[in-house]
Coordinates of C-alpha atoms in Angstrom, one line a residue:
M1 CA 7.8 -59.6 -41.2
T2 CA 6.8 -56.2 -42.3
K3 CA 5.1 -56.0 -45.7
T4 CA 7.3 -54.1 -48.3
T5 CA 5.2 -54.5 -51.5
F6 CA 2.0 -52.4 -52.0
D7 CA -0.3 -51.2 -54.7
L8 CA 0.4 -47.6 -53.6
V9 CA 3.0 -45.8 -51.5
V10 CA 2.4 -42.3 -50.4
V11 CA 5.5 -40.1 -49.4
G12 CA 4.4 -37.5 -46.9
G13 CA 1.7 -37.6 -44.3
G14 CA 0.0 -34.1 -44.6
P15 CA -3.5 -33.3 -45.6
G16 CA -2.7 -34.5 -49.1
G17 CA -0.8 -37.7 -48.3
Y18 CA -2.9 -39.1 -45.5
V19 CA -6.1 -38.4 -47.4
A20 CA -4.7 -40.1 -50.5
A21 CA -3.8 -43.1 -48.3
I22 CA -7.4 -43.3 -46.8
R23 CA -9.1 -43.1 -50.1
A24 CA -6.9 -45.7 -51.7
A25 CA -7.6 -48.0 -48.8
Q26 CA -11.3 -47.5 -49.2
L27 CA -10.9 -48.5 -52.8
G28 CA -9.3 -51.8 -51.8
M29 CA -5.7 -51.0 -52.4
S30 CA -2.9 -52.1 -50.2
V31 CA -1.3 -48.9 -49.0
A32 CA 1.8 -47.6 -47.3
L33 CA 2.5 -44.1 -46.1
V34 CA 6.0 -42.9 -45.4
E35 CA 6.5 -39.9 -43.1
R36 CA 9.8 -38.5 -41.8
A37 CA 8.3 -36.3 -39.1
E38 CA 4.7 -36.1 -37.8
L39 CA 1.5 -37.4 -39.2
G40 CA -0.7 -34.6 -40.4
G41 CA 2.2 -32.7 -41.8
I42 CA 2.9 -29.0 -41.5
C43 CA -0.7 -28.0 -41.7
L44 CA -1.9 -29.9 -38.8
N45 CA 1.2 -29.6 -36.6
W46 CA 2.8 -26.3 -37.4
G47 CA 0.4 -24.4 -39.8
C48 CA -3.4 -24.4 -40.4
I49 CA -4.5 -25.9 -37.0
P50 CA -2.3 -24.5 -34.3
T51 CA -2.4 -21.1 -35.8
K52 CA -6.2 -21.1 -35.7
A53 CA -6.0 -22.2 -32.0
L54 CA -3.9 -19.2 -31.3
L55 CA -6.1 -16.9 -33.3
H56 CA -9.2 -18.2 -31.5
S57 CA -7.5 -17.4 -28.2
A58 CA -7.1 -13.8 -29.5
T59 CA -10.7 -13.7 -30.4
V60 CA -11.7 -14.8 -27.0
L61 CA -9.4 -12.1 -25.5
R62 CA -10.8 -9.4 -27.8
A63 CA -14.3 -10.4 -26.8
C64 CA -13.5 -10.2 -23.1
R65 CA -12.0 -6.7 -23.5
E66 CA -15.1 -5.6 -25.3
A67 CA -17.6 -7.4 -22.9
A68 CA -19.0 -4.2 -21.4
H69 CA -20.3 -3.3 -24.8
Y70 CA -22.5 -6.4 -24.7
G71 CA -23.7 -5.8 -21.2
V72 CA -21.2 -8.2 -19.5
A73 CA -19.4 -6.7 -16.5
G74 CA -16.1 -7.6 -15.0
A75 CA -14.3 -9.0 -18.1
G76 CA -12.7 -5.9 -19.3
E77 CA -9.4 -6.5 -17.5
A78 CA -8.6 -9.6 -19.4
R79 CA -5.0 -10.1 -20.3
P80 CA -3.2 -12.8 -22.4
D81 CA -1.7 -15.8 -20.8
L82 CA 0.8 -16.6 -23.6
A83 CA 2.0 -19.9 -22.1
A84 CA -1.5 -21.2 -21.7
M85 CA -2.4 -20.1 -25.2
V86 CA 0.7 -21.9 -26.7
A87 CA 0.0 -25.0 -24.6
R88 CA -3.6 -25.1 -25.8
S89 CA -2.5 -24.7 -29.4
R90 CA 0.0 -27.6 -29.1
K91 CA -2.6 -29.7 -27.4
V92 CA -5.0 -29.2 -30.2
A93 CA -2.4 -30.1 -32.8
G94 CA -1.4 -33.2 -30.7
R95 CA -5.0 -34.4 -30.5
L96 CA -5.5 -34.1 -34.3
G97 CA -2.1 -35.9 -34.9
Q98 CA -3.3 -38.8 -32.8
G99 CA -6.6 -38.7 -34.9
V100 CA -4.6 -39.2 -38.1
A101 CA -2.7 -42.1 -36.7
H102 CA -6.0 -43.7 -35.6
L103 CA -7.3 -43.3 -39.2
M104 CA -4.2 -44.9 -40.6
K105 CA -4.8 -47.9 -38.4
K106 CA -8.5 -48.0 -38.9
N107 CA -8.1 -48.1 -42.7
G108 CA -5.2 -50.6 -42.7
V109 CA -2.5 -48.2 -43.9
T110 CA 1.1 -49.3 -43.0
V111 CA 3.0 -46.4 -41.7
F112 CA 6.7 -46.0 -42.0
A113 CA 8.5 -43.4 -39.9
A114 CA 11.3 -42.5 -42.4
S115 CA 12.5 -40.6 -45.4
A116 CA 12.1 -41.9 -48.8
K117 CA 13.9 -41.6 -52.1
L118 CA 12.9 -42.9 -55.7
A119 CA 15.1 -45.8 -56.5
G120 CA 13.6 -46.7 -60.0
G121 CA 11.5 -49.5 -61.1
G122 CA 8.6 -48.6 -58.7
R123 CA 10.9 -48.8 -55.7
L124 CA 11.5 -46.5 -52.8
A125 CA 14.6 -46.6 -50.7
L126 CA 14.0 -45.6 -47.1
D127 CA 16.7 -44.1 -44.8
N128 CA 16.2 -46.9 -42.3
G129 CA 17.6 -49.4 -44.8
S130 CA 14.3 -50.7 -46.1
T131 CA 13.1 -50.8 -49.6
L132 CA 9.4 -50.5 -50.7
S133 CA 7.9 -51.5 -54.0
A134 CA 4.7 -50.2 -55.5
K135 CA 3.0 -49.8 -58.9
H136 CA 2.0 -46.3 -58.0
I137 CA 3.8 -43.7 -55.8
I138 CA 2.4 -40.4 -54.8
L139 CA 4.8 -37.6 -53.7
A140 CA 3.1 -35.4 -51.1
T141 CA 6.2 -33.9 -49.4
G142 CA 4.8 -30.4 -49.0
A143 CA 6.8 -27.2 -48.7
R144 CA 8.7 -25.1 -46.2
A145 CA 9.2 -21.3 -45.5
R146 CA 11.2 -19.4 -47.9
E147 CA 14.3 -18.0 -46.5
L148 CA 15.6 -14.4 -47.2
P149 CA 19.5 -13.7 -47.5
T150 CA 18.9 -10.3 -45.8
L151 CA 17.3 -12.0 -42.8
P152 CA 19.2 -15.1 -41.5
L153 CA 17.0 -17.1 -39.3
G154 CA 17.9 -17.6 -35.7
E155 CA 16.7 -16.9 -32.1
R156 CA 15.3 -13.5 -33.1
V157 CA 14.4 -14.0 -36.7
W158 CA 11.6 -16.6 -36.9
T159 CA 9.6 -18.6 -39.4
Y160 CA 6.1 -19.8 -38.5
R161 CA 7.5 -22.6 -36.4
Q162 CA 9.2 -20.2 -33.8
A163 CA 6.2 -17.9 -34.1
L164 CA 3.9 -20.6 -32.9
V165 CA 5.7 -21.3 -29.7
P166 CA 7.1 -17.9 -28.3
A167 CA 8.5 -17.9 -24.8
E168 CA 7.2 -14.4 -24.4
I169 CA 5.3 -11.6 -26.2
P170 CA 7.9 -9.4 -28.1
K171 CA 7.3 -5.8 -27.4
S172 CA 7.9 -5.0 -31.1
L173 CA 7.7 -7.2 -34.1
L174 CA 8.3 -7.0 -37.8
V175 CA 6.3 -9.3 -40.0
V176 CA 7.9 -9.7 -43.5
G177 CA 5.3 -10.7 -46.1
A178 CA 1.6 -9.7 -46.0
G179 CA 0.1 -12.8 -47.5
A180 CA -2.2 -15.1 -45.5
I181 CA 0.5 -16.3 -43.1
G182 CA 1.9 -12.9 -42.4
A183 CA -1.5 -11.3 -41.9
E184 CA -2.5 -13.9 -39.4
F185 CA 0.5 -13.7 -37.3
A186 CA 0.3 -9.9 -37.4
S187 CA -3.3 -10.1 -36.2
F188 CA -2.5 -12.5 -33.3
Y189 CA 0.6 -10.6 -32.0
R190 CA -1.1 -7.3 -32.2
A191 CA -4.2 -8.8 -30.2
V192 CA -1.8 -9.9 -27.4
G193 CA -0.1 -6.6 -27.2
A194 CA 3.0 -6.4 -29.6
E195 CA 3.7 -3.4 -31.6
V196 CA 3.5 -4.8 -35.1
T197 CA 4.9 -3.6 -38.4
L198 CA 3.6 -5.6 -41.5
I199 CA 5.5 -5.1 -44.7
D200 CA 5.2 -6.5 -48.3
M201 CA 7.0 -5.9 -51.6
T202 CA 3.7 -5.5 -53.5
A203 CA 1.3 -2.5 -53.7
E204 CA -1.1 -3.9 -51.1
I205 CA -1.4 -6.5 -48.4
L206 CA -3.1 -9.8 -49.3
P207 CA -1.9 -9.2 -52.9
Q208 CA -3.8 -12.3 -54.2
E209 CA -7.1 -10.9 -53.1
D210 CA -9.5 -8.4 -54.8
A211 CA -7.9 -4.9 -54.6
E212 CA -11.0 -3.5 -52.9
I213 CA -11.0 -6.2 -50.2
S214 CA -7.2 -5.8 -49.7
A215 CA -7.6 -2.1 -49.2
L216 CA -10.4 -2.7 -46.6
A217 CA -8.2 -5.2 -44.8
R218 CA -5.3 -2.7 -44.6
K219 CA -7.7 0.0 -43.2
A220 CA -8.9 -2.6 -40.5
F221 CA -5.3 -3.5 -39.7
E222 CA -4.2 0.0 -39.3
K223 CA -7.3 0.9 -37.1
Q224 CA -6.0 -1.9 -34.8
G225 CA -2.7 -0.3 -34.6
I226 CA -0.7 -2.4 -36.9
R227 CA 1.7 -0.3 -39.1
V228 CA 1.5 -1.4 -42.6
L229 CA 4.2 -0.6 -45.3
T230 CA 3.8 -1.7 -48.9
H231 CA 6.2 -1.5 -51.8
C232 CA 8.7 -2.4 -49.0
A233 CA 11.5 -4.9 -48.7
V234 CA 14.3 -5.7 -46.2
A235 CA 17.6 -4.4 -47.7
S236 CA 19.7 -5.7 -44.7
S237 CA 19.6 -6.6 -41.0
S238 CA 21.9 -7.0 -38.0
L239 CA 21.5 -8.2 -34.5
T240 CA 21.5 -5.7 -31.6
A241 CA 21.9 -6.3 -27.9
S242 CA 18.3 -7.4 -27.5
G243 CA 16.7 -7.4 -30.9
V244 CA 17.1 -6.9 -34.7
K245 CA 17.9 -3.7 -36.6
V246 CA 16.5 -3.8 -40.2
T247 CA 17.0 -1.5 -43.0
L248 CA 13.9 -1.1 -45.1
D249 CA 13.7 -0.1 -48.7
Q250 CA 10.4 1.4 -49.7
Q251 CA 10.6 2.3 -53.4
G252 CA 14.3 3.5 -53.1
K253 CA 13.7 5.2 -49.8
R254 CA 15.6 3.7 -47.0
S255 CA 14.8 3.8 -43.2
E256 CA 15.9 1.8 -40.2
L257 CA 13.7 -0.1 -37.8
E258 CA 14.7 -1.8 -34.6
V259 CA 12.4 -4.6 -33.2
D260 CA 12.6 -7.4 -30.7
R261 CA 11.7 -10.0 -33.2
V262 CA 11.1 -10.6 -36.9
I263 CA 8.8 -13.2 -38.5
V264 CA 9.7 -14.2 -42.1
A265 CA 6.5 -15.0 -44.1
A266 CA 7.7 -14.4 -47.6
G267 CA 6.3 -17.5 -49.3
I268 CA 7.3 -21.1 -49.5
V269 CA 9.5 -23.5 -51.6
G270 CA 8.6 -27.0 -52.5
N271 CA 10.4 -30.0 -50.7
V272 CA 11.8 -31.5 -53.8
E273 CA 15.3 -32.4 -52.5
N274 CA 16.6 -35.9 -51.7
L275 CA 13.7 -37.5 -53.4
G276 CA 15.8 -39.1 -56.1
L277 CA 14.1 -37.1 -58.9
E278 CA 17.4 -36.5 -60.7
Q279 CA 17.3 -40.0 -62.3
T280 CA 13.6 -39.8 -63.4
R281 CA 11.5 -37.8 -66.0
V282 CA 10.0 -35.8 -63.2
K283 CA 10.2 -32.1 -64.1
V284 CA 10.7 -29.4 -61.4
E285 CA 10.0 -25.7 -62.0
K286 CA 10.6 -23.1 -59.4
T287 CA 11.0 -25.7 -56.6
H288 CA 7.6 -27.4 -57.6
I289 CA 6.9 -30.6 -59.3
V290 CA 5.2 -30.3 -62.7
T291 CA 2.0 -32.4 -63.0
D292 CA -1.0 -32.7 -65.4
G293 CA -4.6 -32.4 -64.4
L294 CA -4.7 -35.9 -62.8
C295 CA -1.5 -35.3 -60.8
R296 CA 0.7 -37.4 -63.1
T297 CA 4.4 -36.5 -63.4
G298 CA 6.6 -37.1 -66.3
E299 CA 7.7 -40.4 -64.8
P300 CA 5.1 -43.3 -65.2
G301 CA 3.7 -44.5 -61.9
V302 CA 4.8 -41.4 -60.0
Y303 CA 2.4 -38.7 -59.0
A304 CA 2.5 -35.4 -57.0
I305 CA 0.0 -33.6 -54.9
G306 CA -0.4 -30.7 -52.6
D307 CA 2.1 -27.9 -52.0
V308 CA 5.1 -29.7 -53.7
A309 CA 3.0 -29.7 -56.9
G310 CA 2.5 -25.9 -56.8
A311 CA 0.0 -23.3 -56.2
P312 CA -2.6 -22.7 -54.7
W313 CA -0.8 -23.8 -51.5
L314 CA -3.9 -24.7 -49.6
A315 CA -4.6 -27.9 -47.5
H316 CA -8.1 -28.3 -49.0
K317 CA -6.6 -28.3 -52.5
A318 CA -4.1 -30.9 -51.5
S319 CA -6.8 -33.2 -50.0
H320 CA -9.0 -32.7 -53.1
E321 CA -6.1 -33.6 -55.3
A322 CA -5.4 -36.7 -53.2
V323 CA -8.8 -38.0 -54.0
L324 CA -8.9 -37.2 -57.6
C325 CA -5.4 -38.7 -58.1
V326 CA -6.3 -42.0 -56.3
E327 CA -9.6 -42.4 -58.1
A328 CA -7.8 -41.8 -61.4
I329 CA -5.3 -44.5 -60.4
A330 CA -8.2 -46.8 -59.6
G331 CA -9.8 -46.2 -63.0
R332 CA -12.7 -44.2 -61.7
P333 CA -13.9 -41.1 -63.4
A334 CA -12.0 -38.1 -62.1
H335 CA -12.5 -34.4 -62.7
T336 CA -9.5 -32.1 -62.8
I337 CA -9.5 -29.2 -60.4
D338 CA -10.6 -25.9 -61.6
P339 CA -8.4 -23.3 -59.5
L340 CA -11.2 -20.8 -59.8
R341 CA -13.4 -23.0 -57.7
I342 CA -10.9 -23.3 -54.8
P343 CA -11.7 -21.1 -51.9
A344 CA -8.9 -19.2 -50.2
C345 CA -9.2 -18.0 -46.6
T346 CA -7.0 -15.8 -44.4
Y347 CA -7.9 -16.0 -40.7
S348 CA -6.8 -12.6 -39.6
Y349 CA -8.9 -10.1 -37.8
P350 CA -11.1 -9.5 -39.8
Q351 CA -11.0 -12.7 -42.0
V352 CA -10.7 -12.5 -45.8
A353 CA -12.1 -15.2 -48.0
S354 CA -12.5 -15.6 -51.7
I355 CA -13.3 -17.7 -54.7
G356 CA -12.8 -17.3 -58.4
M357 CA -11.8 -14.0 -60.2
S358 CA -11.2 -10.6 -58.7
E359 CA -13.1 -7.8 -60.3
A360 CA -10.0 -6.5 -62.1
R361 CA -9.2 -10.0 -63.5
A362 CA -12.9 -10.5 -64.5
R363 CA -12.9 -7.2 -66.4
E364 CA -9.7 -8.2 -68.2
H365 CA -11.3 -11.5 -69.1
A366 CA -14.5 -9.7 -70.3
A367 CA -12.4 -7.3 -72.4
K368 CA -10.7 -10.2 -74.2
T369 CA -14.0 -12.0 -74.9
G370 CA -16.1 -9.1 -75.8
G371 CA -18.3 -9.5 -72.8
D372 CA -19.2 -7.6 -69.7
I373 CA -19.5 -8.2 -66.0
R374 CA -21.9 -7.1 -63.2
V375 CA -20.5 -6.4 -59.6
G376 CA -22.7 -6.6 -56.5
K377 CA -21.7 -5.3 -53.1
F378 CA -23.4 -5.5 -49.7
T379 CA -22.0 -4.3 -46.5
F380 CA -22.6 -6.1 -43.1
A381 CA -23.9 -2.7 -41.7
G382 CA -27.2 -3.7 -43.4
N383 CA -27.4 -7.2 -41.8
G384 CA -29.4 -7.7 -38.7
K385 CA -27.4 -10.7 -37.4
A386 CA -24.1 -8.8 -37.9
I387 CA -25.5 -5.8 -36.0
A388 CA -26.7 -8.0 -33.2
M389 CA -23.2 -9.7 -32.9
G390 CA -21.5 -6.3 -32.9
E391 CA -19.6 -7.4 -36.1
D392 CA -21.2 -5.0 -38.6
Q393 CA -18.0 -4.0 -40.5
G394 CA -17.2 -5.8 -43.7
L395 CA -18.2 -6.4 -47.2
V396 CA -19.5 -9.1 -49.5
K397 CA -18.6 -8.5 -53.2
T398 CA -19.8 -10.7 -56.1
V399 CA -18.8 -10.7 -59.8
F400 CA -20.9 -12.1 -62.5
D401 CA -20.9 -12.6 -66.3
A402 CA -23.5 -10.0 -67.4
K403 CA -24.9 -12.2 -70.1
S404 CA -24.8 -15.7 -68.8
G405 CA -25.2 -15.0 -65.2
E406 CA -22.2 -17.2 -64.2
L407 CA -20.7 -16.4 -60.9
L408 CA -17.1 -15.4 -61.7
G409 CA -15.9 -14.5 -58.3
A410 CA -16.9 -13.8 -54.7
H411 CA -15.0 -11.9 -51.9
I412 CA -15.7 -11.4 -48.3
I413 CA -14.2 -9.5 -45.5
H414 CA -15.7 -10.1 -42.0
P415 CA -14.7 -12.0 -38.9
E416 CA -16.8 -15.0 -40.2
A417 CA -15.8 -14.8 -43.8
S418 CA -14.1 -18.2 -43.9
E419 CA -17.4 -19.9 -42.9
L420 CA -19.4 -17.8 -45.3
I421 CA -17.4 -18.4 -48.5
T422 CA -18.4 -22.1 -48.8
G423 CA -21.9 -20.9 -49.9
Y424 CA -20.4 -19.4 -53.1
G425 CA -18.2 -22.5 -53.4
V426 CA -21.2 -24.8 -53.6
A427 CA -22.9 -22.4 -56.1
A428 CA -19.8 -22.3 -58.3
S429 CA -19.5 -26.2 -58.2
L430 CA -23.1 -26.5 -59.2
E431 CA -22.7 -23.9 -61.9
A432 CA -25.5 -21.8 -60.3
T433 CA -26.5 -18.7 -62.1
E434 CA -27.5 -15.4 -60.6
E435 CA -31.1 -16.4 -61.0
D436 CA -30.5 -19.6 -59.0
L437 CA -28.9 -17.6 -56.1
M438 CA -31.7 -15.0 -56.2
H439 CA -34.4 -17.7 -55.9
T440 CA -32.5 -19.5 -53.0
V441 CA -34.2 -18.8 -49.6
F442 CA -31.7 -17.7 -46.9
A443 CA -32.6 -18.1 -43.3
H444 CA -33.2 -14.9 -41.2
P445 CA -31.5 -13.6 -39.3
T446 CA -28.2 -14.9 -40.5
L447 CA -25.0 -13.5 -41.8
S448 CA -25.5 -15.6 -44.9
E449 CA -28.2 -13.2 -46.0
T450 CA -25.4 -10.9 -47.1
L451 CA -24.5 -13.4 -49.8
H452 CA -28.0 -13.1 -51.1
E453 CA -28.0 -9.3 -51.0
S454 CA -24.7 -9.0 -52.9
V455 CA -26.1 -11.1 -55.6
L456 CA -29.3 -9.0 -55.8
S457 CA -27.1 -5.9 -55.8
A458 CA -25.2 -7.0 -58.9
F459 CA -28.4 -7.0 -60.7
G460 CA -30.0 -3.8 -59.2
R461 CA -32.3 -5.6 -56.9
A462 CA -30.8 -5.3 -53.4
L463 CA -33.4 -5.1 -50.7
H464 CA -31.6 -3.7 -47.8
A465 CA -29.0 -1.4 -49.2

């Protein structure tokens, strides 16, 4: 007979849910995980991982086209094999999905393929007719793409799911929303030959990033041939014989654009429906579950982590919350997450990565507290490894508290930005000051030397600028 009573039941098997299950099992709890679709969640199956596989294919394609620059002959005629790219992307996702299933079995986690609803008294009703009981329940149900009334989804209007498995490369494409997801798809489809228009309602693309970095990203995108429109929204749309006709509204000025396909990347909404929250003290605000610093909801014994619990909507934030939530449940010391120490990465070309405050936010903070800041900048044009790689465009920007030397923010734009940002993440977690970073020895020749030079620049000591 299948066990139905556990110490902990996790609802949702994404990077928050499955990590919570593993950590709880490591701490000796009996654990069940309920997942209605695929283990690994959206991130592994339809988000983080398969998009990076496609983007890496685009990187290889770009390298082949530019091979002659590096003294490699015969590769310049490279062309995209879309079917093979998509197949590889799905294979990568499938492999990792099997890996999560193995981890569940290895750690003794009982997995239920079902949907679950809170039934009161520490019980969960599954749609297969079963009822599970647990002292603690973690909701990790994630989020889904926000739909726009002016762009009904269909065969020609896609979310990320359809954009990951196209049957062919559209000749023309509109990407609505220039955050991380929109920027990544714009980069991929431009690399494989589509004419891409990228729009956003805000003043700049990647609006959550430092303004200077966003401006550099826009310049890089436009250099690649991506048409970028800001302060721009979709007023209406209609299907044509072969595509979509869209009316754009750019600060009151309207224009029409006809494209083969549209990708909607205008944010996400939390999966809070059909969880039985209505009969509990769980509060929902703007489609996300309200929690405290230890991921507790208003209902005793019910917790929420990851995208369903609100911003930042990042897989690594979900996994970190999973660990701290479970450790708090187990009575272990747990430290709440400081959002300013969570790195954010956009895997477009070039990549953008950041942690902490933007320069503008840091200046506002300093003005309120009577302090001041120091800003350092170093371009990759002064880095030997970047020049050798042929990737010498980009910037590292650091923001420090002028008096204490605290690292307030760090921002990078470069094809390897996502790998570099962790250096500043470690520094922020260890509360390293500018002096600590200045005294750190960085290997030569490496891209990471730019991290050092930016810190030196903030205090008037840059060596290679």
